[in-house]
Amino acid sequence: MDDNSSRYDHRQRDSSTTTVELRNFIIDTTGATPVLTGLVVANENTVGRLPLFDLVLPEGITLPLQPKGSMKSLTLSGVSLKLTAGAAEALNGAFNVTAFAEGLPIGTAKVRAFGLKKKK
């Protein structure tokens, strides 16, 4: 996702006249469970930033995450994405379906983060 946005095939979901686009993802690790939020745009109208996916970290990985090396980088493979209750409700409402449910497995992601070296 080079442009930090997503559409259904990892980018966009269309249903006759309804379009939902996800953009500008942020991973929040400050709570008990990490969550991926995104800016939601429905039919070209900005809905807002919503929690989209709960993240299930690979076995043996715990919070807080600790960047390593001089570049303070972090790479995690095999992070599972599961639909949040709010995202499921919003999708069901947008497309007038009942197919989406909290915890629905969406797939896995490779997460890369880079930080700045702390000044002394």
N, CA, C and O atoms as a printed pandas DataFrame, in Angstrom:
     atom_number atom_name residue_name chain_id  residue_number  x_coord  y_coord  z_coord
0              1         N          MET        A               1    0.843   -1.169    0.000
1              2        CA          MET        A               1    0.000    0.000    0.000
2              3         C          MET        A               1    0.889    1.231    0.000
3              4         O          MET        A               1    1.017    1.918    1.013
4              5         N          ASP        A               2    1.486    1.497   -1.119
5              6        CA          ASP        A               2    2.454    2.567   -1.216
6              7         C          ASP        A               2    1.878    3.936   -0.898
7              8         O          ASP        A               2    2.574    4.775   -0.326
8              9         N          ASP        A               3    0.623    4.181   -1.256
9             10        CA          ASP        A               3    0.051    5.507   -1.051
10            11         C          ASP        A               3   -0.705    5.625    0.262
11            12         O          ASP        A               3   -1.437    6.591    0.478
12            13         N          ASN        A               4   -0.526    4.634    1.148
13            14        CA          ASN        A               4   -1.176    4.643    2.452
14            15         C          ASN        A               4   -2.689    4.753    2.323
15            16         O          ASN        A               4   -3.344    5.414    3.129
16            17         N          SER        A               5   -3.234    4.103    1.307
17            18        CA          SER        A               5   -4.683    4.048    1.159
18            19         C          SER        A               5   -5.076    2.639    0.765
19            20         O          SER        A               5   -4.229    1.834    0.377
20            21         N          SER        A               6   -6.337    2.350    0.863
21            22        CA          SER        A               6   -6.800    1.011    0.532
22            23         C          SER        A               6   -8.119    1.094   -0.206
23            24         O          SER        A               6   -8.965    1.935    0.099
24            25         N          ARG        A               7   -8.282    0.236   -1.155
25            26        CA          ARG        A               7   -9.540    0.064   -1.859
26            27         C          ARG        A               7   -9.800   -1.424   -1.836
27            28         O          ARG        A               7   -8.860   -2.161   -1.541
28            29         N          TYR        A               8  -10.966   -1.931   -2.115
29            30        CA          TYR        A               8  -11.315   -3.308   -1.813
30            31         C          TYR        A               8  -10.253   -4.354   -2.132
31            32         O          TYR        A               8   -9.787   -4.985   -1.183
32            33         N          ASP        A               9   -9.841   -4.593   -3.305
33            34        CA          ASP        A               9   -8.859   -5.622   -3.608
34            35         C          ASP        A               9   -7.587   -5.313   -2.856
35            36         O          ASP        A               9   -6.499   -5.734   -3.248
36            37         N          HIS        A              10   -7.724   -4.620   -1.842
37            38        CA          HIS        A              10   -6.862   -3.923   -0.939
38            39         C          HIS        A              10   -7.011   -2.456   -1.252
39            40         O          HIS        A              10   -6.185   -1.644   -0.835
40            41         N          ARG        A              11   -8.040   -2.108   -1.972
41            42        CA          ARG        A              11   -8.244   -0.708   -2.251
42            43         C          ARG        A              11   -9.699   -0.258   -2.190
43            44         O          ARG        A              11   -9.966    0.706   -1.474
44            45         N          GLN        A              12  -10.631   -0.849   -2.853
45            46        CA          GLN        A              12  -11.960   -0.241   -2.951
46            47         C          GLN        A              12  -13.068   -1.286   -2.962
47            48         O          GLN        A              12  -12.882   -2.395   -3.463
48            49         N          ARG        A              13  -14.213   -0.926   -2.410
49            50        CA          ARG        A              13  -15.383   -1.803   -2.391
50            51         C          ARG        A              13  -16.525   -1.035   -3.031
51            52         O          ARG        A              13  -16.915    0.018   -2.527
52            53         N          ASP        A              14  -17.075   -1.543   -4.139
53            54        CA          ASP        A              14  -18.182   -0.892   -4.832
54            55         C          ASP        A              14  -19.421   -1.772   -4.778
55            56         O          ASP        A              14  -19.312   -2.996   -4.852
56            57         N          SER        A              15  -20.577   -1.177   -4.650
57            58        CA          SER        A              15  -21.850   -1.882   -4.700
58            59         C          SER        A              15  -22.826   -0.981   -5.431
59            60         O          SER        A              15  -23.352   -0.032   -4.848
60            61         N          SER        A              16  -23.067   -1.259   -6.669
61            62        CA          SER        A              16  -23.898   -0.461   -7.566
62            63         C          SER        A              16  -23.597    1.035   -7.452
63            64         O          SER        A              16  -22.888    1.575   -8.302
64            65         N          THR        A              17  -24.107    1.710   -6.442
65            66        CA          THR        A              17  -23.882    3.156   -6.341
66            67         C          THR        A              17  -23.074    3.552   -5.110
67            68         O          THR        A              17  -22.877    4.741   -4.864
68            69         N          THR        A              18  -22.608    2.586   -4.340
69            70        CA          THR        A              18  -21.888    2.889   -3.107
70            71         C          THR        A              18  -20.400    2.608   -3.273
71            72         O          THR        A              18  -20.005    1.540   -3.741
72            73         N          THR        A              19  -19.585    3.577   -2.885
73            74        CA          THR        A              19  -18.131    3.405   -2.908
74            75         C          THR        A              19  -17.583    3.768   -1.539
75            76         O          THR        A              19  -17.914    4.820   -0.991
76            77         N          VAL        A              20  -16.743    2.896   -0.983
77            78        CA          VAL        A              20  -16.078    3.163    0.289
78            79         C          VAL        A              20  -14.578    3.073    0.049
79            80         O          VAL        A              20  -14.075    2.075   -0.468
80            81         N          GLU        A              21  -13.873    4.130    0.431
81            82        CA          GLU        A              21  -12.421    4.161    0.267
82            83         C          GLU        A              21  -11.771    4.388    1.628
83            84         O          GLU        A              21  -12.254    5.184    2.432
84            85         N          LEU        A              22  -10.673    3.681    1.876
85            86        CA          LEU        A              22   -9.928    3.795    3.130
86            87         C          LEU        A              22   -8.578    4.420    2.827
87            88         O          LEU        A              22   -7.896    4.019    1.883
88            89         N          ARG        A              23   -8.188    5.420    3.643
89            90        CA          ARG        A              23   -6.945    6.158    3.391
90            91         C          ARG        A              23   -6.205    6.449    4.691
91            92         O          ARG        A              23   -6.760    6.336    5.784
92            93         N          ASN        A              24   -4.954    6.821    4.544
93            94        CA          ASN        A              24   -4.145    7.383    5.637
94            95         C          ASN        A              24   -4.217    6.565    6.923
95            96         O          ASN        A              24   -4.735    7.025    7.940
96            97         N          PHE        A              25   -3.697    5.368    6.860
97            98        CA          PHE        A              25   -3.747    4.459    8.002
98            99         C          PHE        A              25   -2.808    4.891    9.120
99           100         O          PHE        A              25   -1.726    5.427    8.880
100          101         N          ILE        A              26   -3.253    4.642   10.344
101          102        CA          ILE        A              26   -2.427    4.846   11.534
102          103         C          ILE        A              26   -2.597    3.616   12.409
103          104         O          ILE        A              26   -3.715    3.153   12.636
104          105         N          ILE        A              27   -1.481    3.090   12.897
105          106        CA          ILE        A              27   -1.541    1.971   13.839
106          107         C          ILE        A              27   -1.349    2.539   15.233
107          108         O          ILE        A              27   -0.343    3.187   15.521
108          109         N          ASP        A              28   -2.327    2.286   16.093
109          110        CA          ASP        A              28   -2.312    2.778   17.467
110          111         C          ASP        A              28   -2.003    1.608   18.392
111          112         O          ASP        A              28   -2.775    0.652   18.472
112          113         N          THR        A              29   -0.875    1.685   19.088
113          114        CA          THR        A              29   -0.488    0.615   20.012
114          115         C          THR        A              29   -0.584    1.057   21.467
115          116         O          THR        A              29    0.005    0.422   22.341
116          117         N          THR        A              30   -1.318    2.136   21.742
117          118        CA          THR        A              30   -1.386    2.656   23.108
118          119         C          THR        A              30   -2.422    1.949   23.973
119          120         O          THR        A              30   -2.368    2.056   25.198
120          121         N          GLY        A              31   -3.358    1.234   23.371
121          122        CA          GLY        A              31   -4.383    0.530   24.134
122          123         C          GLY        A              31   -3.983   -0.907   24.423
123          124         O          GLY        A              31   -2.859   -1.321   24.139
124          125         N          ALA        A              32   -4.912   -1.657   24.989
125          126        CA          ALA        A              32   -4.657   -3.060   25.311
126          127         C          ALA        A              32   -4.457   -3.900   24.054
127          128         O          ALA        A              32   -3.676   -4.851   24.056
128          129         N          THR        A              33   -5.163   -3.548   22.985
129          130        CA          THR        A              33   -5.055   -4.251   21.707
130          131         C          THR        A              33   -4.676   -3.243   20.635
131          132         O          THR        A              33   -5.316   -2.196   20.526
132          133         N          PRO        A              34   -3.648   -3.532   19.837
133          134        CA          PRO        A              34   -3.318   -2.600   18.761
134          135         C          PRO        A              34   -4.441   -2.542   17.733
135          136         O          PRO        A              34   -5.092   -3.549   17.456
136          137         N          VAL        A              35   -4.661   -1.370   17.176
137          138        CA          VAL        A              35   -5.744   -1.174   16.213
138          139         C          VAL        A              35   -5.236   -0.318   15.051
139          140         O          VAL        A              35   -4.422    0.587   15.234
140          141         N          LEU        A              36   -5.733   -0.623   13.861
141          142        CA          LEU        A              36   -5.425    0.175   12.678
142          143         C          LEU        A              36   -6.626    1.061   12.404
143          144         O          LEU        A              36   -7.741    0.572   12.223
144          145         N          THR        A              37   -6.392    2.372   12.375
145          146        CA          THR        A              37   -7.459    3.315   12.041
146          147         C          THR        A              37   -7.225    3.814   10.626
147          148         O          THR        A              37   -6.118    3.718   10.096
148          149         N          GLY        A              38   -8.267    4.342   10.025
149          150        CA          GLY        A              38   -8.130    4.893    8.685
150          151         C          GLY        A              38   -9.162    5.969    8.442
151          152         O          GLY        A              38  -10.212    6.002    9.084
152          153         N          LEU        A              39   -8.854    6.837    7.520
153          154        CA          LEU        A              39   -9.788    7.861    7.082
154          155         C          LEU        A              39  -10.756    7.201    6.108
155          156         O          LEU        A              39  -10.332    6.636    5.099
156          157         N          VAL        A              40  -12.048    7.267    6.400
157          158        CA          VAL        A              40  -13.071    6.605    5.589
158          159         C          VAL        A              40  -13.780    7.642    4.730
159          160         O          VAL        A              40  -14.245    8.668    5.226
160          161         N          VAL        A              41  -13.856    7.355    3.431
161          162        CA          VAL        A              41  -14.549    8.210    2.474
162          163         C          VAL        A              41  -15.619    7.357    1.807
163          164         O          VAL        A              41  -15.303    6.354    1.168
164          165         N          ALA        A              42  -16.887    7.749    1.951
165          166        CA          ALA        A              42  -18.002    7.018    1.344
166          167         C          ALA        A              42  -18.661    7.912    0.312
167          168         O          ALA        A              42  -19.063    9.035    0.614
168          169         N          ASN        A              43  -18.769    7.406   -0.914
169          170        CA          ASN        A              43  -19.368    8.178   -2.005
170          171         C          ASN        A              43  -18.766    9.580   -2.095
171          172         O          ASN        A              43  -19.479   10.568   -2.273
172          173         N          GLU        A              44  -17.443    9.644   -1.969
173          174        CA          GLU        A              44  -16.669   10.882   -2.069
174          175         C          GLU        A              44  -16.907   11.860   -0.920
175          176         O          GLU        A              44  -16.485   13.014   -1.002
176          177         N          ASN        A              45  -17.574   11.423    0.146
177          178        CA          ASN        A              45  -17.787   12.248    1.338
178          179         C          ASN        A              45  -16.960   11.680    2.483
179          180         O          ASN        A              45  -17.040   10.488    2.778
180          181         N          THR        A              46  -16.171   12.526    3.125
181          182        CA          THR        A              46  -15.349   12.075    4.238
182          183         C          THR        A              46  -16.232   11.770    5.439
183          184         O          THR        A              46  -16.971   12.632    5.915
184          185         N          VAL        A              47  -16.147   10.538    5.922
185          186        CA          VAL        A              47  -16.898   10.113    7.100
186          187         C          VAL        A              47  -16.105   10.460    8.352
187          188         O          VAL        A              47  -16.669   10.933    9.339
188          189         N          GLY        A              48  -14.802   10.226    8.313
189          190        CA          GLY        A              48  -13.932   10.513    9.445
190          191         C          GLY        A              48  -12.933    9.395    9.656
191          192         O          GLY        A              48  -12.894    8.426    8.897
192          193         N          ARG        A              49  -12.127    9.538   10.694
193          194        CA          ARG        A              49  -11.157    8.500   11.047
194          195         C          ARG        A              49  -11.852    7.501   11.962
195          196         O          ARG        A              49  -12.415    7.869   12.993
196          197         N          LEU        A              50  -11.804    6.229   11.570
197          198        CA          LEU        A              50  -12.469    5.171   12.330
198          199         C          LEU        A              50  -11.507    4.031   12.624
199          200         O          LEU        A              50  -10.592    3.779   11.840
200          201         N          PRO        A              51  -11.702    3.327   13.761
201          202        CA          PRO        A              51  -10.952    2.092   13.997
202          203         C          PRO        A              51  -11.462    1.035   13.014
203          204         O          PRO        A              51  -12.650    0.710   13.022
204          205         N          LEU        A              52  -10.589    0.503   12.179
205          206        CA          LEU        A              52  -10.992   -0.433   11.134
206          207         C          LEU        A              52  -10.678   -1.880   11.472
207          208         O          LEU        A              52  -11.524   -2.762   11.320
208          209         N          PHE        A              53   -9.456   -2.117   11.930
209          210        CA          PHE        A              53   -9.015   -3.489   12.166
210          211         C          PHE        A              53   -8.304   -3.612   13.503
211          212         O          PHE        A              53   -7.450   -2.794   13.842
212          213         N          ASP        A              54   -8.666   -4.646   14.262
213          214        CA          ASP        A              54   -7.870   -5.032   15.416
214          215         C          ASP        A              54   -6.684   -5.807   14.869
215          216         O          ASP        A              54   -6.831   -6.602   13.941
216          217         N          LEU        A              55   -5.514   -5.578   15.440
217          218        CA          LEU        A              55   -4.304   -6.253   14.987
218          219         C          LEU        A              55   -3.926   -7.340   15.980
219          220         O          LEU        A              55   -3.870   -7.099   17.186
220          221         N          VAL        A              56   -3.669   -8.526   15.471
221          222        CA          VAL        A              56   -3.226   -9.641   16.301
222          223         C          VAL        A              56   -1.746   -9.841   15.996
223          224         O          VAL        A              56   -1.369  -10.242   14.895
224          225         N          LEU        A              57   -0.921   -9.554   16.993
225          226        CA          LEU        A              57    0.522   -9.635   16.803
226          227         C          LEU        A              57    0.979  -11.086   16.739
227          228         O          LEU        A              57    0.349  -11.961   17.334
228          229         N          PRO        A              58    2.073  -11.352   16.020
229          230        CA          PRO        A              58    2.610  -12.711   15.952
230          231         C          PRO        A              58    2.983  -13.219   17.347
231          232         O          PRO        A              58    3.262  -12.432   18.251
232          233         N          GLU        A              59    2.984  -14.528   17.505
233          234        CA          GLU        A              59    3.317  -15.148   18.783
234          235         C          GLU        A              59    4.689  -14.671   19.259
235          236         O          GLU        A              59    5.645  -14.606   18.486
236          237         N          GLY        A              60    4.761  -14.341   20.540
237          238        CA          GLY        A              60    6.018  -13.899   21.129
238          239         C          GLY        A              60    6.256  -12.400   21.059
239          240         O          GLY        A              60    7.213  -11.902   21.651
240          241         N          ILE        A              61    5.405  -11.671   20.348
241          242        CA          ILE        A              61    5.539  -10.214   20.245
242          243         C          ILE        A              61    4.557   -9.578   21.219
243          244         O          ILE        A              61    3.369   -9.901   21.209
244          245         N          THR        A              62    5.048   -8.680   22.054
245          246        CA          THR        A              62    4.194   -8.019   23.041
246          247         C          THR        A              62    4.391   -6.507   22.964
247          248         O          THR        A              62    5.374   -6.014   22.411
248          249         N          LEU        A              63    3.441   -5.800   23.526
249          250        CA          LEU        A              63    3.528   -4.344   23.616
250          251         C          LEU        A              63    4.256   -3.973   24.893
251          252         O          LEU        A              63    4.159   -4.727   25.861
252          253         N          PRO        A              64    4.964   -2.888   24.961
253          254        CA          PRO        A              64    5.190   -1.945   23.875
254          255         C          PRO        A              64    6.214   -2.500   22.885
255          256         O          PRO        A              64    7.133   -3.227   23.261
256          257         N          LEU        A              65    6.035   -2.144   21.621
257          258        CA          LEU        A              65    6.961   -2.562   20.580
258          259         C          LEU        A              65    8.244   -1.751   20.708
259          260         O          LEU        A              65    8.204   -0.557   21.002
260          261         N          GLN        A              66    9.370   -2.397   20.490
261          262        CA          GLN        A              66   10.659   -1.733   20.660
262          263         C          GLN        A              66   11.423   -1.676   19.341
263          264         O          GLN        A              66   11.883   -2.709   18.856
264          265         N          PRO        A              67   11.570   -0.475   18.745
265          266        CA          PRO        A              67   12.382   -0.340   17.535
266          267         C          PRO        A              67   13.841   -0.693   17.827
267          268         O          PRO        A              67   14.301   -0.571   18.962
268          269         N          LYS        A              68   14.568   -1.133   16.788
269          270        CA          LYS        A              68   15.956   -1.551   16.977
270          271         C          LYS        A              68   16.858   -0.885   15.954
271          272         O          LYS        A              68   16.403   -0.419   14.909
272          273         N          GLY        A              69   18.150   -0.848   16.273
273          274        CA          GLY        A              69   19.154   -0.350   15.343
274          275         C          GLY        A              69   19.261    1.161   15.347
275          276         O          GLY        A              69   18.485    1.856   16.002
276          277         N          SER        A              70   20.244    1.658   14.596
277          278        CA          SER        A              70   20.493    3.097   14.557
278          279         C          SER        A              70   19.362    3.869   13.895
279          280         O          SER        A              70   19.159    5.047   14.190
280          281         N          MET        A              71   18.623    3.215   12.999
281          282        CA          MET        A              71   17.496    3.874   12.328
282          283         C          MET        A              71   16.205    3.741   13.129
283          284         O          MET        A              71   15.163    4.258   12.727
284          285         N          LYS        A              72   16.277    3.046   14.266
285          286        CA          LYS        A              72   15.083    2.830   15.091
286          287         C          LYS        A              72   13.946    2.266   14.240
287          288         O          LYS        A              72   12.844    2.812   14.212
288          289         N          SER        A              73   14.236    1.163   13.549
289          290        CA          SER        A              73   13.235    0.558   12.669
290          291         C          SER        A              73   12.588   -0.650   13.333
291          292         O          SER        A              73   13.121   -1.232   14.277
292          293         N          LEU        A              74   11.442   -0.998   12.813
293          294        CA          LEU        A              74   10.670   -2.120   13.330
294          295         C          LEU        A              74    9.955   -2.770   12.157
295          296         O          LEU        A              74    9.272   -2.091   11.391
296          297         N          THR        A              75   10.107   -4.080   12.012
297          298        CA          THR        A              75    9.395   -4.818   10.971
298          299         C          THR        A              75    8.745   -6.033   11.610
299          300         O          THR        A              75    9.411   -6.821   12.281
300          301         N          LEU        A              76    7.447   -6.183   11.399
301          302        CA          LEU        A              76    6.700   -7.345   11.886
302          303         C          LEU        A              76    5.992   -7.996   10.714
303          304         O          LEU        A              76    5.270   -7.328    9.974
304          305         N          SER        A              77    6.192   -9.281   10.540
305          306        CA          SER        A              77    5.465  -10.028    9.511
306          307         C          SER        A              77    4.391  -10.863   10.183
307          308         O          SER        A              77    4.510  -11.208   11.358
308          309         N          GLY        A              78    3.350  -11.185    9.444
309          310        CA          GLY        A              78    2.307  -12.061    9.962
310          311         C          GLY        A              78    1.380  -11.421   10.971
311          312         O          GLY        A              78    0.848  -12.111   11.841
312          313         N          VAL        A              79    1.172  -10.122   10.877
313          314        CA          VAL        A              79    0.221   -9.432   11.752
314          315         C          VAL        A              79   -1.178   -9.664   11.178
315          316         O          VAL        A              79   -1.457   -9.258   10.050
316          317         N          SER        A              80   -2.053  -10.309   11.940
317          318        CA          SER        A              80   -3.415  -10.597   11.468
318          319         C          SER        A              80   -4.314   -9.386   11.654
319          320         O          SER        A              80   -4.236   -8.689   12.666
320          321         N          LEU        A              81   -5.173   -9.140   10.661
321          322        CA          LEU        A              81   -6.137   -8.048   10.718
322          323         C          LEU        A              81   -7.537   -8.625   10.858
323          324         O          LEU        A              81   -7.951   -9.479   10.074
324          325         N          LYS        A              82   -8.264   -8.150   11.869
325          326        CA          LYS        A              82   -9.647   -8.575   12.088
326          327         C          LYS        A              82  -10.536   -7.340   12.147
327          328         O          LYS        A              82  -10.189   -6.346   12.784
328          329         N          LEU        A              83  -11.666   -7.409   11.491
329          330        CA          LEU        A              83  -12.587   -6.279   11.399
330          331         C          LEU        A              83  -13.107   -5.877   12.777
331          332         O          LEU        A              83  -13.492   -6.735   13.571
332          333         N          THR        A              84  -13.119   -4.578   13.061
333          334        CA          THR        A              84  -13.679   -4.098   14.326
334          335         C          THR        A              84  -15.208   -4.085   14.242
335          336         O          THR        A              84  -15.777   -4.124   13.151
336          337         N          ALA        A              85  -15.858   -4.030   15.391
337          338        CA          ALA        A              85  -17.325   -3.987   15.434
338          339         C          ALA        A              85  -17.852   -2.753   14.706
339          340         O          ALA        A              85  -18.815   -2.842   13.944
340          341         N          GLY        A              86  -17.223   -1.606   14.939
341          342        CA          GLY        A              86  -17.667   -0.367   14.298
342          343         C          GLY        A              86  -17.519   -0.399   12.791
343          344         O          GLY        A              86  -18.395    0.076   12.069
344          345         N          ALA        A              87  -16.415   -0.957   12.309
345          346        CA          ALA        A              87  -16.199   -1.054   10.861
346          347         C          ALA        A              87  -17.202   -2.016   10.234
347          348         O          ALA        A              87  -17.718   -1.758    9.147
348          349         N          ALA        A              88  -17.478   -3.126   10.918
349          350        CA          ALA        A              88  -18.458   -4.091   10.407
350          351         C          ALA        A              88  -19.838   -3.448   10.306
351          352         O          ALA        A              88  -20.536   -3.612    9.305
352          353         N          GLU        A              89  -20.221   -2.721   11.340
353          354        CA          GLU        A              89  -21.522   -2.045   11.339
354          355         C          GLU        A              89  -21.603   -1.011   10.213
355          356         O          GLU        A              89  -22.617   -0.912    9.523
356          357         N          ALA        A              90  -20.530   -0.246   10.036
357          358        CA          ALA        A              90  -20.511    0.780    8.987
358          359         C          ALA        A              90  -20.597    0.157    7.597
359          360         O          ALA        A              90  -21.328    0.656    6.741
360          361         N          LEU        A              91  -19.861   -0.924    7.363
361          362        CA          LEU        A              91  -19.902   -1.591    6.056
362          363         C          LEU        A              91  -21.264   -2.212    5.788
363          364         O          LEU        A              91  -21.793   -2.095    4.683
364          365         N          ASN        A              92  -21.836   -2.870    6.788
365          366        CA          ASN        A              92  -23.174   -3.448    6.619
366          367         C          ASN        A              92  -24.191   -2.368    6.282
367          368         O          ASN        A              92  -25.053   -2.570    5.427
368          369         N          GLY        A              93  -24.092   -1.220    6.952
369          370        CA          GLY        A              93  -25.009   -0.117    6.675
370          371         C          GLY        A              93  -24.793    0.491    5.304
371          372         O          GLY        A              93  -25.754    0.797    4.598
372          373         N          ALA        A              94  -23.530    0.667    4.921
373          374        CA          ALA        A              94  -23.220    1.289    3.631
374          375         C          ALA        A              94  -23.697    0.442    2.461
375          376         O          ALA        A              94  -24.181    0.968    1.459
376          377         N          PHE        A              95  -23.559   -0.872    2.595
377          378        CA          PHE        A              95  -23.904   -1.761    1.484
378          379         C          PHE        A              95  -25.230   -2.486    1.683
379          380         O          PHE        A              95  -25.612   -3.318    0.859
380          381         N          ASN        A              96  -25.944   -2.173    2.783
381          382        CA          ASN        A              96  -27.238   -2.791    3.075
382          383         C          ASN        A              96  -27.146   -4.319    3.057
383          384         O          ASN        A              96  -27.934   -5.000    2.400
384          385         N          VAL        A              97  -26.156   -4.838    3.803
385          386        CA          VAL        A              97  -25.934   -6.279    3.915
386          387         C          VAL        A              97  -25.726   -6.632    5.384
387          388         O          VAL        A              97  -25.689   -5.753    6.245
388          389         N          THR        A              98  -25.592   -7.916    5.658
389          390        CA          THR        A              98  -25.261   -8.378    7.009
390          391         C          THR        A              98  -24.017   -9.269    6.975
391          392         O          THR        A              98  -23.792  -10.057    7.894
392          393         N          ALA        A              99  -23.228   -9.148    5.939
393          394        CA          ALA        A              99  -22.088  -10.036    5.711
394          395         C          ALA        A              99  -20.888   -9.750    6.609
395          396         O          ALA        A              99  -20.053  -10.629    6.824
396          397         N          PHE        A             100  -20.795   -8.530    7.135
397          398        CA          PHE        A             100  -19.616   -8.144    7.899
398          399         C          PHE        A             100  -19.883   -8.292    9.391
399          400         O          PHE        A             100  -20.930   -7.871    9.884
400          401         N          ALA        A             101  -18.928   -8.894   10.112
401          402        CA          ALA        A             101  -19.079   -9.110   11.549
402          403         C          ALA        A             101  -17.770   -8.788   12.262
403          404         O          ALA        A             101  -16.686   -8.907   11.692
404          405         N          GLU        A             102  -17.896   -8.380   13.514
405          406        CA          GLU        A             102  -16.716   -8.121   14.330
406          407         C          GLU        A             102  -15.839   -9.366   14.358
407          408         O          GLU        A             102  -16.336  -10.481   14.523
408          409         N          GLY        A             103  -14.546   -9.174   14.197
409          410        CA          GLY        A             103  -13.613  -10.292   14.256
410          411         C          GLY        A             103  -13.411  -11.015   12.936
411          412         O          GLY        A             103  -12.620  -11.955   12.858
412          413         N          LEU        A             104  -14.126  -10.580   11.885
413          414        CA          LEU        A             104  -13.970  -11.207   10.571
414          415         C          LEU        A             104  -12.508  -11.099   10.145
415          416         O          LEU        A             104  -11.973   -9.994   10.053
416          417         N          PRO        A             105  -11.848  -12.246    9.881
417          418        CA          PRO        A             105  -10.448  -12.179    9.451
418          419         C          PRO        A             105  -10.349  -11.550    8.065
419          420         O          PRO        A             105  -11.022  -11.982    7.129
420          421         N          ILE        A             106   -9.514  -10.537    7.943
421          422        CA          ILE        A             106   -9.350   -9.824    6.682
422          423         C          ILE        A             106   -8.086  -10.284    5.964
423          424         O          ILE        A             106   -8.063  -10.337    4.734
424          425         N          GLY        A             107   -7.058  -10.610    6.697
425          426        CA          GLY        A             107   -5.804  -11.056    6.097
426          427         C          GLY        A             107   -4.652  -10.790    7.038
427          428         O          GLY        A             107   -4.844  -10.568    8.234
428          429         N          THR        A             108   -3.449  -10.814    6.484
429          430        CA          THR        A             108   -2.266  -10.520    7.280
430          431         C          THR        A             108   -1.498   -9.370    6.639
431          432         O          THR        A             108   -1.635   -9.086    5.449
432          433         N          ALA        A             109   -0.704   -8.732    7.451
433          434        CA          ALA        A             109    0.067   -7.584    6.972
434          435         C          ALA        A             109    1.509   -7.694    7.437
435          436         O          ALA        A             109    1.808   -8.325    8.450
436          437         N          LYS        A             110    2.382   -7.075    6.686
437          438        CA          LYS        A             110    3.765   -6.871    7.109
438          439         C          LYS        A             110    3.854   -5.394    7.475
439          440         O          LYS        A             110    3.614   -4.520    6.643
440          441         N          VAL        A             111    4.196   -5.134    8.706
441          442        CA          VAL        A             111    4.216   -3.767    9.220
442          443         C          VAL        A             111    5.662   -3.304    9.352
443          444         O          VAL        A             111    6.492   -3.981    9.959
444          445         N          ARG        A             112    5.948   -2.145    8.776
445          446        CA          ARG        A             112    7.278   -1.536    8.896
446          447         C          ARG        A             112    7.125   -0.132    9.459
447          448         O          ARG        A             112    6.298    0.653    8.996
448          449         N          ALA        A             113    7.926    0.166   10.452
449          450        CA          ALA        A             113    7.901    1.505   11.048
450          451         C          ALA        A             113    9.333    1.997   11.203
451          452         O          ALA        A             113   10.251    1.225   11.481
452          453         N          PHE        A             114    9.498    3.292   11.018
453          454        CA          PHE        A             114   10.811    3.908   11.145
454          455         C          PHE        A             114   10.691    5.128   12.034
455          456         O          PHE        A             114    9.737    5.897   11.914
456          457         N          GLY        A             115   11.640    5.310   12.913
457          458        CA          GLY        A             115   11.652    6.470   13.790
458          459         C          GLY        A             115   12.968    7.209   13.666
459          460         O          GLY        A             115   13.875    6.784   12.951
460          461         N          LEU        A             116   13.052    8.296   14.357
461          462        CA          LEU        A             116   14.278    9.085   14.362
462          463         C          LEU        A             116   15.110    8.733   15.578
463          464         O          LEU        A             116   14.579    8.430   16.646
464          465         N          LYS        A             117   16.396    8.775   15.403
465          466        CA          LYS        A             117   17.301    8.527   16.509
466          467         C          LYS        A             117   17.143    9.642   17.533
467          468         O          LYS        A             117   17.122   10.820   17.178
468          469         N          LYS        A             118   17.033    9.271   18.798
469          470        CA          LYS        A             118   16.863   10.240   19.874
470          471         C          LYS        A             118   18.127   11.082   20.030
471          472         O          LYS        A             118   19.234   10.548   20.095
472          473         N          LYS        A             119   17.951   12.407   20.088
473          474        CA          LYS        A             119   19.091   13.312   20.272
474          475         C          LYS        A             119   19.557   13.267   21.714
475          476         O          LYS        A             119   18.757   13.145   22.642
476          477         N          LYS        A             120   20.866   13.369   21.883
477          478        CA          LYS        A             120   21.436   13.349   23.241
478          479         C          LYS        A             120   21.586   14.740   23.781
479          480         O          LYS        A             120   22.048   14.919   24.908
